[in-house]
Structure formats: C-alpha cells, structure tokens
Short mmCIF file of C-alpha atoms and ligand atoms in Angstrom, two decimals:
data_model
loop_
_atom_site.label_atom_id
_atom_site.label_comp_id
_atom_site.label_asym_id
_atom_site.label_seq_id
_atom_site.Cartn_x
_atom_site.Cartn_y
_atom_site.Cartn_z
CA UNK A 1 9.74 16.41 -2.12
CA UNK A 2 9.11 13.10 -0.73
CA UNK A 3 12.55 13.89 1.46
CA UNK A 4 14.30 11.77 -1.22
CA UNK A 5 16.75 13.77 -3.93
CA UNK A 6 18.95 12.97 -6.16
CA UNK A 7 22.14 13.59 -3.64
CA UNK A 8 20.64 10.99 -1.41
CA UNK A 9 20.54 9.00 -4.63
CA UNK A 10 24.21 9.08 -4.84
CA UNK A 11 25.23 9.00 -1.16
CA UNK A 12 23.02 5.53 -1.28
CA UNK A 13 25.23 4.49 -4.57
CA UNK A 14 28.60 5.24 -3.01
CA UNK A 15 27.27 3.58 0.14
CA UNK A 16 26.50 0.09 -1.75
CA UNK A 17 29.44 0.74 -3.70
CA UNK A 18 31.86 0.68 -0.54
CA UNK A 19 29.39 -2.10 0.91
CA UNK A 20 29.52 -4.43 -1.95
CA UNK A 21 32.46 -3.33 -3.84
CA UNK A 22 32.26 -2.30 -7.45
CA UNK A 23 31.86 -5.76 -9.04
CA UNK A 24 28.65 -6.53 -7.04
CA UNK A 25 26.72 -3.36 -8.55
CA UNK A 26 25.35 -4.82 -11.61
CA UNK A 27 23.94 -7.69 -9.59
CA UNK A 28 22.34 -5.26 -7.12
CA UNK A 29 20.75 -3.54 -9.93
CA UNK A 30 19.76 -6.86 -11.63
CA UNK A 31 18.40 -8.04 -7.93
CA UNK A 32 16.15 -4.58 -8.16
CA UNK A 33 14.71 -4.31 -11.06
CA UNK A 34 14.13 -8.07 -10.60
CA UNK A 35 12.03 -7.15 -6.93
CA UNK A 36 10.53 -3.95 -9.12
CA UNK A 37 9.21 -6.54 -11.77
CA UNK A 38 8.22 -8.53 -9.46
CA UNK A 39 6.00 -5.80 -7.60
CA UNK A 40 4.66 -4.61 -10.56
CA UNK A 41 3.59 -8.16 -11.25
CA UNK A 42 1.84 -8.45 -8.08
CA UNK A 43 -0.31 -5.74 -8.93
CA UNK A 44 -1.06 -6.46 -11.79
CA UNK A 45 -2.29 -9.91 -10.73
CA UNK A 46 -4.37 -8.50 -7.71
CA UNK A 47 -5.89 -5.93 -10.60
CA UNK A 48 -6.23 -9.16 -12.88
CA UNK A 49 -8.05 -11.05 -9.84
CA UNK A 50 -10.06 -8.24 -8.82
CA UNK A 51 -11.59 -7.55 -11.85
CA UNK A 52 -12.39 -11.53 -12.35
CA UNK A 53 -13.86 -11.20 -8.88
CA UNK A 54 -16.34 -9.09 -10.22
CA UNK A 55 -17.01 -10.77 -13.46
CA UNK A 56 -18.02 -13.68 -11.21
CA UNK A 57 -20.46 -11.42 -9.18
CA UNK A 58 -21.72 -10.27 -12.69
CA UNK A 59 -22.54 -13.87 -13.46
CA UNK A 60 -24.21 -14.62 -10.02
CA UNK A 61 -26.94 -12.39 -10.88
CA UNK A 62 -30.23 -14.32 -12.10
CA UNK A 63 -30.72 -14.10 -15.65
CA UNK A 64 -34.18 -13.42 -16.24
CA UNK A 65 -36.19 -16.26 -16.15
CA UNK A 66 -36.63 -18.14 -19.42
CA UNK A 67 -39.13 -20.89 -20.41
CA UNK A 68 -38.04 -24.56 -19.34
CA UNK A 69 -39.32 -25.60 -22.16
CA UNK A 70 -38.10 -23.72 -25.06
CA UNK A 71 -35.91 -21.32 -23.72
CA UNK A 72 -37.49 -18.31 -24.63
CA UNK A 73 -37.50 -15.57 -22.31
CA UNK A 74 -40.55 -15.19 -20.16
CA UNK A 75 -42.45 -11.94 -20.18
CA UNK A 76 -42.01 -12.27 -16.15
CA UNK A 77 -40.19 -13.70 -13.75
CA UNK A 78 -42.93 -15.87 -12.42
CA UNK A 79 -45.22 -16.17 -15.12
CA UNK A 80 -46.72 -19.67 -14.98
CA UNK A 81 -46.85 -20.36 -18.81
CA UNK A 82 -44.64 -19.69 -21.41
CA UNK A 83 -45.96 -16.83 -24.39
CA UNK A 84 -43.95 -18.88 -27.09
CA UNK A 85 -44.95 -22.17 -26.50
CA UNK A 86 -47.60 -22.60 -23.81
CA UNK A 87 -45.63 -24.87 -21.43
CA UNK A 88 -46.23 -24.33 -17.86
CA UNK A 89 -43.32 -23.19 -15.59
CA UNK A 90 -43.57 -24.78 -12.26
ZN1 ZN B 101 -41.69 -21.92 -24.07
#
C-alpha cells in the first residue's frame, strides 16, 4: 500500500535519530506537525477563498430589475413603467 509501512516508519525514526541525535526528536516532531498545520491551513484557506470566489460570482448576477422609483420589483426586466407606482423606467 502506498509502498510506505510501518517498518519504513521506523527505519526513517532510527535514521533521524542517528542524524539528529536523540535530543533533537521532539523538535523534529514539533517542526512537523508545525509544517502539517500549516498545510492543513493552506487548504483550508484556498477552500475558504474558493467558496468566497463564488459568493462574489453569485452577487455579479443582475438582480431583477426593480422600479427606480420605489423599489418595487418590476413585472419585467424592461418594462417602461412601474405597476406600483407608475414611474417610468428609462
Ligand atoms: Zn415604482
């Protein structure tokens, strides 16, 4: 599975632990699940980002047209008076 096991797991501890010496491990582990954080972060931000992208796109699209001079909604986009209060729309 995914060629990594739980042997290479330990070969790779042992390896740091003759690299770095036993004192150093905690600060490896600290430096990795710092860069893991980190990571997860990231995505979590590009998610966040993403998804605002779209809200933005959601607010680009024309609202349907509403009188200019009450507000109401029109009963078409270009009507040229208003139903509610009779104002034209030019
Ligand atoms: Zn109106």
């Amino acid at each position: 599975m995914f060629g990594l096991q739980p042997t290479h797991l330990i070969i790779i501890l042992v390896v740091a632990l003759l690299l770095f010496g036993p004192s150093k491990l905690p600060e490896i582990g600290k430096a990795m699940g710092k860069t893991i954080r980190e990571f997860q972060t990231g995505i979590k931000e590009a998610t966040q980002g993403f998804s605002d992208e779209v809200k933005t796109d959601a607010a680009k699209t024309p609202a349907p047209s509403a009188c200019k001079s009450c507000g109401k909604p029109l009963a078409a986009a270009d009507a040229k008076f208003c139903a509610e209060c009779g104002a034209a729309q030019t």
